[in-house]
PDB file of C-alpha atoms and ligand atoms in Angstrom:
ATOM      1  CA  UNK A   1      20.783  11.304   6.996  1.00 94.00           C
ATOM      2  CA  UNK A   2      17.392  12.386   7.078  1.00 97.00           C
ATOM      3  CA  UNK A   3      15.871  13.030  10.519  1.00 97.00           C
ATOM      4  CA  UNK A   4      12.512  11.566  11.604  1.00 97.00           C
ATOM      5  CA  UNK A   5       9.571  13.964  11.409  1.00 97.00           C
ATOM      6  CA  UNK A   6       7.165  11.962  13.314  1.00 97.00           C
ATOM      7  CA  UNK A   7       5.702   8.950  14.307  1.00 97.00           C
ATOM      8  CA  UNK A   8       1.927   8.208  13.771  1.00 97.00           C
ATOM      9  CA  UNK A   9       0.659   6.162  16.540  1.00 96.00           C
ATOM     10  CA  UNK A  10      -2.969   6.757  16.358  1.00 88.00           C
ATOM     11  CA  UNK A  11      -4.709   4.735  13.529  1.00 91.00           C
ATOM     12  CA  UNK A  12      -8.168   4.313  14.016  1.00 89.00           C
ATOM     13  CA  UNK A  13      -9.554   0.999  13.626  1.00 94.00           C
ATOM     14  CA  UNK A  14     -12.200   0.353  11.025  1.00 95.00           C
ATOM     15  CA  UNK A  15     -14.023  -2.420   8.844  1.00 97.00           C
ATOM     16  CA  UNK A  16     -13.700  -2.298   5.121  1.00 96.00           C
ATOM     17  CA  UNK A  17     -16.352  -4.172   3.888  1.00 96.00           C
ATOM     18  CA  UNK A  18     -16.660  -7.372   5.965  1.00 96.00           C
ATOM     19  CA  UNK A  19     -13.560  -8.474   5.290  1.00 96.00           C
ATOM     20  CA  UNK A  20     -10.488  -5.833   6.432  1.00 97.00           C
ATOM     21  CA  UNK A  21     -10.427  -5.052   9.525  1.00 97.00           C
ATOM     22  CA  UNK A  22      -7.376  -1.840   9.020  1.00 97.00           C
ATOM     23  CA  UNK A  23      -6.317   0.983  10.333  1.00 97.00           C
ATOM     24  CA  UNK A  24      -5.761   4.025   8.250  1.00 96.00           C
ATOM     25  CA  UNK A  25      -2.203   4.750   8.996  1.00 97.00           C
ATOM     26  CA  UNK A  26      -1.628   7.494   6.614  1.00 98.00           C
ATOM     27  CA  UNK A  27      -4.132   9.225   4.341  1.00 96.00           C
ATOM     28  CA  UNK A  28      -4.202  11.819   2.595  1.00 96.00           C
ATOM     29  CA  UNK A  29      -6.929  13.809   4.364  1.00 95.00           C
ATOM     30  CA  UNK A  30      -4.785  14.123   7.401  1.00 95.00           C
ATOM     31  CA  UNK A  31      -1.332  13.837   6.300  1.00 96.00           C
ATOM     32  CA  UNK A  32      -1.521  15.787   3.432  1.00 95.00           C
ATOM     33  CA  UNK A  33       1.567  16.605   1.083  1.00 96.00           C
ATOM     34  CA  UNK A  34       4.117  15.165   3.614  1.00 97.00           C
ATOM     35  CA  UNK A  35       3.405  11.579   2.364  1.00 98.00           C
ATOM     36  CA  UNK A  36       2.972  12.285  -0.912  1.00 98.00           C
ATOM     37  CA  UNK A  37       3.585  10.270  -3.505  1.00 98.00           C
ATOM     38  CA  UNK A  38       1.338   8.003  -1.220  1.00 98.00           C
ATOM     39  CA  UNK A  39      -2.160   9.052  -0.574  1.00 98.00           C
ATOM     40  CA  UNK A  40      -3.517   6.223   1.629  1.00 98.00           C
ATOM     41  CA  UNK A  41      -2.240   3.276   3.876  1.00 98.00           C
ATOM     42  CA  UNK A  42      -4.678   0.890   5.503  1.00 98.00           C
ATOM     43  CA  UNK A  43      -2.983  -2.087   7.221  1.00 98.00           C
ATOM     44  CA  UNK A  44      -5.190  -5.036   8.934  1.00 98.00           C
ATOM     45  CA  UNK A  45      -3.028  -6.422  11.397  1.00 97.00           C
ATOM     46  CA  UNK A  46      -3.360  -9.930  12.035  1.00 98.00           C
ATOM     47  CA  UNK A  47      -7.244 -11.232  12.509  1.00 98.00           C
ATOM     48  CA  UNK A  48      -8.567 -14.849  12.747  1.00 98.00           C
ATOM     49  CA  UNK A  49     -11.653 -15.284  10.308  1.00 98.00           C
ATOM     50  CA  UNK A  50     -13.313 -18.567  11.116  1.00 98.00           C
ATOM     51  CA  UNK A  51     -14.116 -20.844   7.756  1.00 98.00           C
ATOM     52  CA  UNK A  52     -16.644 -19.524   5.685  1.00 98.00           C
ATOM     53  CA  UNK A  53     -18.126 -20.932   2.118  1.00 96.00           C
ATOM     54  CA  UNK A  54     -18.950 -17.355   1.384  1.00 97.00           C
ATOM     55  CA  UNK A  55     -15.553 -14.899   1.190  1.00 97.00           C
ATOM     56  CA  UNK A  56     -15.369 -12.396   3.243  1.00 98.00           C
ATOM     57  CA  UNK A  57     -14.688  -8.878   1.213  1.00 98.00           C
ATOM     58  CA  UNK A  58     -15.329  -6.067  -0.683  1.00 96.00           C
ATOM     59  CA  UNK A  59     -18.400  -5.340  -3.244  1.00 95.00           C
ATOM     60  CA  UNK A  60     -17.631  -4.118  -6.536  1.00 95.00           C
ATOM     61  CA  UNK A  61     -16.397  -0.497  -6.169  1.00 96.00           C
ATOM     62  CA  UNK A  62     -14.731   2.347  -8.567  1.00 97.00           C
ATOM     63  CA  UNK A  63     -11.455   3.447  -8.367  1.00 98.00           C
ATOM     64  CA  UNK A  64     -10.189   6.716 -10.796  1.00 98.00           C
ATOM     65  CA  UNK A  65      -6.814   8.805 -11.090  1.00 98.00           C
ATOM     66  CA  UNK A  66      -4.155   6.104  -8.875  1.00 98.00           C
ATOM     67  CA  UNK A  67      -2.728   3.004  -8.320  1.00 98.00           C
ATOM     68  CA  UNK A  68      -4.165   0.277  -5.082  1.00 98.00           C
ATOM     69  CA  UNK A  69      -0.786  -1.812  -4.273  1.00 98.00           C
ATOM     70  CA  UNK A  70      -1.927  -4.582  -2.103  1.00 98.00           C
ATOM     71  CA  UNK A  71       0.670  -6.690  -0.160  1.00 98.00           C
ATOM     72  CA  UNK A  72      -0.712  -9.923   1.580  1.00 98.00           C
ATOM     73  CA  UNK A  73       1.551 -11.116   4.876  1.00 98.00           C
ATOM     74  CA  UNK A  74      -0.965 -14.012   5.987  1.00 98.00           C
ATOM     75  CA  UNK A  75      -4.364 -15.407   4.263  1.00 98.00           C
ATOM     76  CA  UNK A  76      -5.054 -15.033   0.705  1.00 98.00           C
ATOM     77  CA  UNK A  77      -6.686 -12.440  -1.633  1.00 97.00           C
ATOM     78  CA  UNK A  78      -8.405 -12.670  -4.632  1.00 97.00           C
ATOM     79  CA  UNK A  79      -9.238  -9.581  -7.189  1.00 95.00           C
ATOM     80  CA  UNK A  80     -11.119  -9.121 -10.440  1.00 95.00           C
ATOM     81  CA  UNK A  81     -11.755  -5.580 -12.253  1.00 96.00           C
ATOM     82  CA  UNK A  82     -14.094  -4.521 -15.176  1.00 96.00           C
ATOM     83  CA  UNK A  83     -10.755  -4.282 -17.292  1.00 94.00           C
ATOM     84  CA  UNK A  84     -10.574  -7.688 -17.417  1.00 94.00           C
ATOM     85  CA  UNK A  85      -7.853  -8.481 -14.669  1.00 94.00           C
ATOM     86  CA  UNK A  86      -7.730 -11.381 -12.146  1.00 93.00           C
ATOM     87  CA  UNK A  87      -5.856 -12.523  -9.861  1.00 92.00           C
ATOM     88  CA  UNK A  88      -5.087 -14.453  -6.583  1.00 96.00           C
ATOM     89  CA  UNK A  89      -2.403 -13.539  -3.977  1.00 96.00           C
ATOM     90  CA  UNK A  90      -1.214 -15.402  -1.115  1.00 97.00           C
ATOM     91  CA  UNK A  91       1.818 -14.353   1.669  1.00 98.00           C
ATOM     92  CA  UNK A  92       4.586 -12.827   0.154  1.00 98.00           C
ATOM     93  CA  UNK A  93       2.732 -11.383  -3.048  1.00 98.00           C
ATOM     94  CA  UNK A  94       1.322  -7.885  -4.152  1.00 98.00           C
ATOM     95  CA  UNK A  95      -1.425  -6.504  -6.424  1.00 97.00           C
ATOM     96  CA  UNK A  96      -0.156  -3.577  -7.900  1.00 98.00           C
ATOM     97  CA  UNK A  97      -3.535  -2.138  -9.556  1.00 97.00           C
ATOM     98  CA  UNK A  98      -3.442   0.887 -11.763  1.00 98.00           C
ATOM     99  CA  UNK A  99      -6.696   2.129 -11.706  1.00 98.00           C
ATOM    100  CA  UNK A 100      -5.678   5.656 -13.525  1.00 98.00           C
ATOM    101  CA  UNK A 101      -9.355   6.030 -15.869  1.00 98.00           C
ATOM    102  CA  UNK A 102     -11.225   4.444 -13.961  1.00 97.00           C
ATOM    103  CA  UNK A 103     -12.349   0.645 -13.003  1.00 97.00           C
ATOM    104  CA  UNK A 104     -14.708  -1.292 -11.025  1.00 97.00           C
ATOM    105  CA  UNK A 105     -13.122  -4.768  -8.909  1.00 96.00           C
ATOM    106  CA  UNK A 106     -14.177  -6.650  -6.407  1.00 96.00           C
ATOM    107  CA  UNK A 107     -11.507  -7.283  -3.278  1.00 96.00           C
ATOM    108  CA  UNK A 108     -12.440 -10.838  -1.697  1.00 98.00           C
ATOM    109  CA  UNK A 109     -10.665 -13.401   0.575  1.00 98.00           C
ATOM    110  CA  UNK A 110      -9.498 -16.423  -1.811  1.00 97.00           C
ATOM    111  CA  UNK A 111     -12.111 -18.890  -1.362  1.00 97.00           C
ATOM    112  CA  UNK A 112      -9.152 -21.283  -0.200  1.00 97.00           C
ATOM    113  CA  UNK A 113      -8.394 -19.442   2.230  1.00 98.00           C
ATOM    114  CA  UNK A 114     -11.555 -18.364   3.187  1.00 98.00           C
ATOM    115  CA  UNK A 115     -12.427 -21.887   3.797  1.00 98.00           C
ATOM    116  CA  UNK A 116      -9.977 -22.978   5.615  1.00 98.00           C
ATOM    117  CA  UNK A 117     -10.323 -20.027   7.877  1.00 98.00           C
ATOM    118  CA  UNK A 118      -6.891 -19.368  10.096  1.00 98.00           C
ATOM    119  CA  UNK A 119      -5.358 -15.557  10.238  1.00 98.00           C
ATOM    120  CA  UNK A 120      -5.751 -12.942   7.892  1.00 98.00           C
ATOM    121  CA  UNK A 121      -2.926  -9.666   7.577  1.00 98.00           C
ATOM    122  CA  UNK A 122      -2.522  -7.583   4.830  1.00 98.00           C
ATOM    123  CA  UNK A 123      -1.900  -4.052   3.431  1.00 98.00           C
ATOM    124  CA  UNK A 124      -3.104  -1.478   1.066  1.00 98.00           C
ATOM    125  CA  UNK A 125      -1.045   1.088  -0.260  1.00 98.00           C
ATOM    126  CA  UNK A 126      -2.397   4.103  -2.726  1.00 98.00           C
ATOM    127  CA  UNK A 127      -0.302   5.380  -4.841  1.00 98.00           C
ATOM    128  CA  UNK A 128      -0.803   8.818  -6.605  1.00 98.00           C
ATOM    129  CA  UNK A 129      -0.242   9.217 -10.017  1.00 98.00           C
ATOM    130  CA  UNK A 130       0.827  12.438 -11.887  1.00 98.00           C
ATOM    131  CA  UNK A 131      -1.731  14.717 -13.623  1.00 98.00           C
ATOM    132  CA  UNK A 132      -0.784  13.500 -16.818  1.00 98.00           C
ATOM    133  CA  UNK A 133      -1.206   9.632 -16.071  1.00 98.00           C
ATOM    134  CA  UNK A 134      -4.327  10.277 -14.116  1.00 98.00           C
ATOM    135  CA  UNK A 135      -6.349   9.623 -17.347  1.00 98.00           C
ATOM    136  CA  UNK A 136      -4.824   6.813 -18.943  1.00 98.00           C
ATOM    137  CA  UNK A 137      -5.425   2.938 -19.583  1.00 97.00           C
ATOM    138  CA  UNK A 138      -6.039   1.188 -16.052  1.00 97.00           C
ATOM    139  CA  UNK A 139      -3.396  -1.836 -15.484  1.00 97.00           C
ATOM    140  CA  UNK A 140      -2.963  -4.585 -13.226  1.00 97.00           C
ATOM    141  CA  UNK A 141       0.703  -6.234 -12.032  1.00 96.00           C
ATOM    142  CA  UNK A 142       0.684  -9.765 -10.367  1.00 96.00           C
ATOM    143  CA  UNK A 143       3.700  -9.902  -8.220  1.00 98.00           C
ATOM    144  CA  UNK A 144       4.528 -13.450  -7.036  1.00 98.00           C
ATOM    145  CA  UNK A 145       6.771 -13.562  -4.027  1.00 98.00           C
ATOM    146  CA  UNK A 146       8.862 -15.887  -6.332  1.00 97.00           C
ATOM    147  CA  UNK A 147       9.558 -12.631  -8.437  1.00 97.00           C
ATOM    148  CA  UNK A 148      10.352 -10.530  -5.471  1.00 98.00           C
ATOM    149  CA  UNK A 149      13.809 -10.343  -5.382  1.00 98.00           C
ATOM    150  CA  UNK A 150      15.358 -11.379  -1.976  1.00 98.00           C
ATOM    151  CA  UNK A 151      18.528  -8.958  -0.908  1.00 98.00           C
ATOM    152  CA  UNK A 152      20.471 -10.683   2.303  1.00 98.00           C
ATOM    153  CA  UNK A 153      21.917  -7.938   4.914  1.00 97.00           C
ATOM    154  CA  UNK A 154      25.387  -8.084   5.726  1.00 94.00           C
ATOM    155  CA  UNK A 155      25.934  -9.954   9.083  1.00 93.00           C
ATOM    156  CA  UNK A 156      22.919 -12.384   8.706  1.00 94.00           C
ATOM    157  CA  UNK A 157      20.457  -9.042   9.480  1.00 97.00           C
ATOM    158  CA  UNK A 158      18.091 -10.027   7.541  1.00 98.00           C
ATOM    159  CA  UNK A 159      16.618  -9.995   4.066  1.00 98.00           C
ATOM    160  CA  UNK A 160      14.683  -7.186   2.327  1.00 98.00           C
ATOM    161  CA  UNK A 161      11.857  -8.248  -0.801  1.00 98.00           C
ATOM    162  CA  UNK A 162      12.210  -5.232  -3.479  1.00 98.00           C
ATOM    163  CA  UNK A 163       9.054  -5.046  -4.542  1.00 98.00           C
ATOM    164  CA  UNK A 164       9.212  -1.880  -6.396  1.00 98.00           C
ATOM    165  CA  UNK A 165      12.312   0.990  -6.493  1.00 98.00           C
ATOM    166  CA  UNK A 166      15.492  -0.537  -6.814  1.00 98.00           C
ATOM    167  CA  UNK A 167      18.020  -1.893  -2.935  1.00 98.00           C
ATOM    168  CA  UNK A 168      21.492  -1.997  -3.052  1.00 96.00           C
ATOM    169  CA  UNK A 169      21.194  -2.193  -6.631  1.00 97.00           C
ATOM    170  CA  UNK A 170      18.703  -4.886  -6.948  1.00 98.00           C
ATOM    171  CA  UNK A 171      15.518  -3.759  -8.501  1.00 98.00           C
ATOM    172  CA  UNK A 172      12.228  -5.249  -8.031  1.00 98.00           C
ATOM    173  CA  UNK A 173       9.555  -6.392 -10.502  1.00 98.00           C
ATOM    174  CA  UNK A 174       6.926  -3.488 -10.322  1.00 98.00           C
ATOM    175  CA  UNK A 175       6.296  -1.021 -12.625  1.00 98.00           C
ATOM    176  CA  UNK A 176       5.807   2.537 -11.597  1.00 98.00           C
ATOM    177  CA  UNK A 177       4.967   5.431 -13.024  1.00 98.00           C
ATOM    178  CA  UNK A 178       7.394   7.892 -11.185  1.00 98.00           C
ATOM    179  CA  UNK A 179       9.719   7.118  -8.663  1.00 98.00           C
ATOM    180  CA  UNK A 180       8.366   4.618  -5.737  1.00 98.00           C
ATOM    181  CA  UNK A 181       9.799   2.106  -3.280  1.00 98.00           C
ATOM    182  CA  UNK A 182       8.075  -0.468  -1.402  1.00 98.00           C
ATOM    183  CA  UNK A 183      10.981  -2.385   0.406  1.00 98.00           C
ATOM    184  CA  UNK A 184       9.210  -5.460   3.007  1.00 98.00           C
ATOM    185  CA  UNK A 185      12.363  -5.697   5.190  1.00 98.00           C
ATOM    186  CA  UNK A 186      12.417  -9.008   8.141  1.00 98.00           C
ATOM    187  CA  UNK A 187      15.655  -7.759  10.410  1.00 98.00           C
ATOM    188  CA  UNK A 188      16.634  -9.998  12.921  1.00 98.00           C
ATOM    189  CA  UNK A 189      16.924  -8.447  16.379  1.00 98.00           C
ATOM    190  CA  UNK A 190      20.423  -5.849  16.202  1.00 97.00           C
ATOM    191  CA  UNK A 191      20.190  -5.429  12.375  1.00 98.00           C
ATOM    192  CA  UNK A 192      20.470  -1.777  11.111  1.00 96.00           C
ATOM    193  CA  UNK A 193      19.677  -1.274   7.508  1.00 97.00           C
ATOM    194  CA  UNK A 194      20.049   1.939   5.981  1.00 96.00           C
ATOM    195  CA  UNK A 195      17.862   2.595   3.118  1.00 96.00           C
ATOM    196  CA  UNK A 196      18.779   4.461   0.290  1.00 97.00           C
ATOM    197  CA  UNK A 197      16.901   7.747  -0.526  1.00 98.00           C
ATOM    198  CA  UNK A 198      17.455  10.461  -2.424  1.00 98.00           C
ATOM    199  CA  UNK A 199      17.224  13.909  -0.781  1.00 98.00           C
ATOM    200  CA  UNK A 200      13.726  15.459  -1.624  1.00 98.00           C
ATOM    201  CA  UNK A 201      12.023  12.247  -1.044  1.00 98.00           C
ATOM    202  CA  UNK A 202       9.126  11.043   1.066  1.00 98.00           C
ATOM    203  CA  UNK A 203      10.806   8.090   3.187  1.00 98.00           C
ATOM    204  CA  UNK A 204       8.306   6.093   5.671  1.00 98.00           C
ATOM    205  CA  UNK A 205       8.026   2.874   7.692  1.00 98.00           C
ATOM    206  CA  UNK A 206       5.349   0.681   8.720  1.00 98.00           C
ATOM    207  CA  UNK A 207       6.232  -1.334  11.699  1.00 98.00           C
ATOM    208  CA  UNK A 208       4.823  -4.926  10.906  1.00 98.00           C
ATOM    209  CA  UNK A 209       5.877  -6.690  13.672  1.00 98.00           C
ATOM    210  CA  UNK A 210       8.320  -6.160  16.565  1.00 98.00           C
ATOM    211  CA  UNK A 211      10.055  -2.893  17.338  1.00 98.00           C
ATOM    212  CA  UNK A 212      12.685  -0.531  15.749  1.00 98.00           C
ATOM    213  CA  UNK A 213      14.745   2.199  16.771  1.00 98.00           C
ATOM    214  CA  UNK A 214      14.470   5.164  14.006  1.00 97.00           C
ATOM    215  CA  UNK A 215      16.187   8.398  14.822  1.00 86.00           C
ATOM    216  CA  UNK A 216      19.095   8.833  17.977  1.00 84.00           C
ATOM    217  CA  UNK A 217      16.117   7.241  20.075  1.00 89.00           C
ATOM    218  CA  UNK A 218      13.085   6.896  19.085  1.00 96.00           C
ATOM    219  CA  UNK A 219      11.085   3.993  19.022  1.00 98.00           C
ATOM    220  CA  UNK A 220       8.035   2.532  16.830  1.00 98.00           C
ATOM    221  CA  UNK A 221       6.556  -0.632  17.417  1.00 98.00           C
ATOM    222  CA  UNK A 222       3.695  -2.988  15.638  1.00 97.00           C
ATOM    223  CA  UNK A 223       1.226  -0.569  13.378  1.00 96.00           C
ATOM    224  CA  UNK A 224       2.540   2.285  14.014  1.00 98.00           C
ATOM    225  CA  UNK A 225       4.227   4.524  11.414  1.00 98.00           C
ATOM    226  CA  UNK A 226       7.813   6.478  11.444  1.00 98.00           C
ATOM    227  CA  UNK A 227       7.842   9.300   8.524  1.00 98.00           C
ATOM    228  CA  UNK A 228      11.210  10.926   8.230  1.00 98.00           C
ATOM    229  CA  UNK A 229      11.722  14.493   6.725  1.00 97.00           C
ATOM    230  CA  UNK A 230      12.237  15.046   2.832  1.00 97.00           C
ATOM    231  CA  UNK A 231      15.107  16.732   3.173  1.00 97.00           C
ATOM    232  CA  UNK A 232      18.405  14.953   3.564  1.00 97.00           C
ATOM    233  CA  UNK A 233      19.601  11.445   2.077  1.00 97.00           C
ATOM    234  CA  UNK A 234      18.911   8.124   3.552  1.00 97.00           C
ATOM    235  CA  UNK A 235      16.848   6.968   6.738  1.00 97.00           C
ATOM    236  CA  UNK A 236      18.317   4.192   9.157  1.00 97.00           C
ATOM    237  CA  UNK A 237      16.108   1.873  11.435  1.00 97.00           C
ATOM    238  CA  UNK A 238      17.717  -0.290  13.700  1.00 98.00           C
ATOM    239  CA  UNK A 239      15.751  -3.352  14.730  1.00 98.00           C
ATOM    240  CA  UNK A 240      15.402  -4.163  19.011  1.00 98.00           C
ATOM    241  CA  UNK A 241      13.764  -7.830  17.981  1.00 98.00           C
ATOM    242  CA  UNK A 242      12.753  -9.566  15.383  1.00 98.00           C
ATOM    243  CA  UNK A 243      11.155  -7.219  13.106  1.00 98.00           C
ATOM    244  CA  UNK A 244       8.748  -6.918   9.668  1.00 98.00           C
ATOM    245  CA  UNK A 245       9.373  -3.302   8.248  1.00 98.00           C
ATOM    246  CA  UNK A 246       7.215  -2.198   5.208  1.00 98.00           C
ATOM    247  CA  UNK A 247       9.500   0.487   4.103  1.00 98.00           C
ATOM    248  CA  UNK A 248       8.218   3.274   1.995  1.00 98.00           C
ATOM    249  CA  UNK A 249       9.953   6.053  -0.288  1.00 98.00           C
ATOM    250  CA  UNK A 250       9.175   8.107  -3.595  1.00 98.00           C
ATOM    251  CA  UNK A 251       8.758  11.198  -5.401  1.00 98.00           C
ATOM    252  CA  UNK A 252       6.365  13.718  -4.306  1.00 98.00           C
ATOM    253  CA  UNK A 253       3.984  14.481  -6.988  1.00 98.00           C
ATOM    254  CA  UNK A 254       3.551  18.469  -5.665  1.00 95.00           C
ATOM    255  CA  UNK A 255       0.261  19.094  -7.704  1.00 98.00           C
ATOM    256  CA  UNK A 256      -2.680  19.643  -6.151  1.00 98.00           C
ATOM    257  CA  UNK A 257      -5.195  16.960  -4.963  1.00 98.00           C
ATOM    258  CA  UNK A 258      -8.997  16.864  -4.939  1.00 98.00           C
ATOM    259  CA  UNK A 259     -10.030  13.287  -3.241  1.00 97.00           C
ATOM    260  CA  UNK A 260     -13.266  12.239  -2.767  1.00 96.00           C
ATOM    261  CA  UNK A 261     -14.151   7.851  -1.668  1.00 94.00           C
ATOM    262  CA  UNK A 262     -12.329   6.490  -4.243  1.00 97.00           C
ATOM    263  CA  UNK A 263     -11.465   9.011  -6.713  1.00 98.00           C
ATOM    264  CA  UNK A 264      -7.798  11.281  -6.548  1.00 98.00           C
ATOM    265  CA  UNK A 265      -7.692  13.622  -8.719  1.00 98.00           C
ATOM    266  CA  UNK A 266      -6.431  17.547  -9.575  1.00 98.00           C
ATOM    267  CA  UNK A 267      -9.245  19.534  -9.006  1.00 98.00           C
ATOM    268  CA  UNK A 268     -13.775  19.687  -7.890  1.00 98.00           C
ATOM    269  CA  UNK A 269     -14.187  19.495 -12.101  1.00 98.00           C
ATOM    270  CA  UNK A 270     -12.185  16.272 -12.250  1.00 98.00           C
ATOM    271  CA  UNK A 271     -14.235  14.845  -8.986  1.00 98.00           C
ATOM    272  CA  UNK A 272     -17.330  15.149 -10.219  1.00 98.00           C
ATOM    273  CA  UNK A 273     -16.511  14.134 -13.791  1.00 98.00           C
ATOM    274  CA  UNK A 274     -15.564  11.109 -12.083  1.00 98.00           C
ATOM    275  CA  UNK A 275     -18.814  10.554 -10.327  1.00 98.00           C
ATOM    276  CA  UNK A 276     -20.891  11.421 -13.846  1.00 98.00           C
ATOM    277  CA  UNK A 277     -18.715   8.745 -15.461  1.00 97.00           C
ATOM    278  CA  UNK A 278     -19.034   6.043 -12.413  1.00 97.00           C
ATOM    279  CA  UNK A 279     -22.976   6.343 -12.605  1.00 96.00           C
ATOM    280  CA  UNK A 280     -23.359   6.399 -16.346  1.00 96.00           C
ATOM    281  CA  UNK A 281     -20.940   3.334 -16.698  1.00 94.00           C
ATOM    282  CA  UNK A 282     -17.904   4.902 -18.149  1.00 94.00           C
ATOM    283  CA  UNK A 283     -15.778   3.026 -15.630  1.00 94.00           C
ATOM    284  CA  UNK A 284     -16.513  -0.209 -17.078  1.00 90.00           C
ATOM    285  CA  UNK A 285     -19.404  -3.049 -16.038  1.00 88.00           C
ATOM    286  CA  UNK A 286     -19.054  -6.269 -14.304  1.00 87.00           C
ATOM    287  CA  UNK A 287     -21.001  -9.526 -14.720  1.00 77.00           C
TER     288      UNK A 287
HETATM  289 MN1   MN B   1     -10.627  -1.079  -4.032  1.00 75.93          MN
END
């Protein structure tokens, strides 16, 4: 089993754009290799927007050299990139956005939502992507909760969506382009799940909501974020209450990272490549 390495327990809050309110829970800057394949998790805990007629959200931005995997638990989402991809996503779903070249999108509430006002919760995952894939055609995955396959726990524990990596043999609907899992597990209070993972992997959990044992003792509760060790096989939680894990394993991509905003790639060269093609409209152009 592996054994926990630590739990991360002190996300600053901040505002992206006007709409998402997170907290950085992991990011590269700080947590360097150990979270690798991941570079970035920003979760926005749940927030009551009042209506609006004007969404709430992100301007047009760039993205180069990963993937943006957004996962919506309450309010709705709406995306649109210079490749040509759109899409809406309410509770349950996930935008899994390859931005490998390069694109610009806009990240908005859905003006449904938005107009109805009422809480907002959601969470942004970055996924690296290997040197080799950093540089090729961007992409864009839809993934309706009603394609998320549902796995029941033995004992009426609970039921874990598989949105990516494969659980107890059940694989879910994302494409990847090395090895990645994003499990959303809801345990009823006394589950234990053990999850799957190879030894060598990154394994990590974001607490949701309620509270989990991890480890012989230790305890994580709402936003905060248990990372066990590569080494070893598996990692157990055991939930206290009713629980929402967002359970996280892959891969580490051990090459070397230059990040700068919202560019991820090998080295300086590559970073300000990126910027040169950004400003002189390599990335693409938006109405
Ligand atoms: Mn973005």
């Amino acid at each position: 089993m592996k054994r926990v390495s630590a739990i991360l327990r002190d996300a600053q809050p901040h505002w992206v754009g006007d709409g998402f309110p997170v907290r950085s829970v992991l990011s590269h800057h700080q947590h360097g290799a150990a979270i690798s394949p991941f570079l970035l998790l920003d979760y926005a805990p749940p927030f009551h927007f009042p209506p609006t007629d004007q969404p709430r959200g992100v301007e047009r931005h760039p993205h180069r050299g990963f993937e943006t995997v957004t996962i919506v638990y309450q309010g709705g989402l709406a995306h649109r990139d210079s490749a040509g991809h759109s899409g809406v996503i309410g509770p349950g779903d996930v935008q899994w956005m390859t931005a490998a070249s390069g694109v610009l999108h806009e990240e908005f509430h859905e003006p449904g939502y938005a107009a109805r006002g009422g809480i907002f919760q959601v969470a942004q995952l970055w996924v690296n992507l290997p040197a080799r894939f950093k540089m090729s055609p961007p992409g864009y995955q839809t993934l309706l909760a009603a394609d998320i396959p549902k796995v029941e726990l033995a004992d009426a524990g609970g039921v874990v969506h598989v949105i990516a990596g494969a659980f107890a043999g059940v694989r879910g609907p994302a494409r990847t382009f090395t090895p990645v899992s994003v499990w959303n597990m809801r345990l009823r209070g006394g589950a234990a799940v053990t999850a799957a993972v190879p030894d060598g992997h990154m394994a990590g959990a974001l607490i949701v909501a309620g509270r989990v044992r991890v480890g012989s003792s230790e305890v994580a509760s709402e936003a905060e974020f248990v990372l066990w060790d590569r080494a070893g096989q598996d990692a157990s939680v055991t939930a206290l209450e009713e629980s929402t894990v967002l359970f996280l394993a892959g891969e580490p991509i051990d090459e070397p990272v230059a990040a700068r905003g919202p560019f991820v790639m090998n080295t300086a060269d590559e970073i300000q490549q990126a910027i040169r093609d950004y400003q002189s409209g390599k990335m693409g152009q938006m109405d």
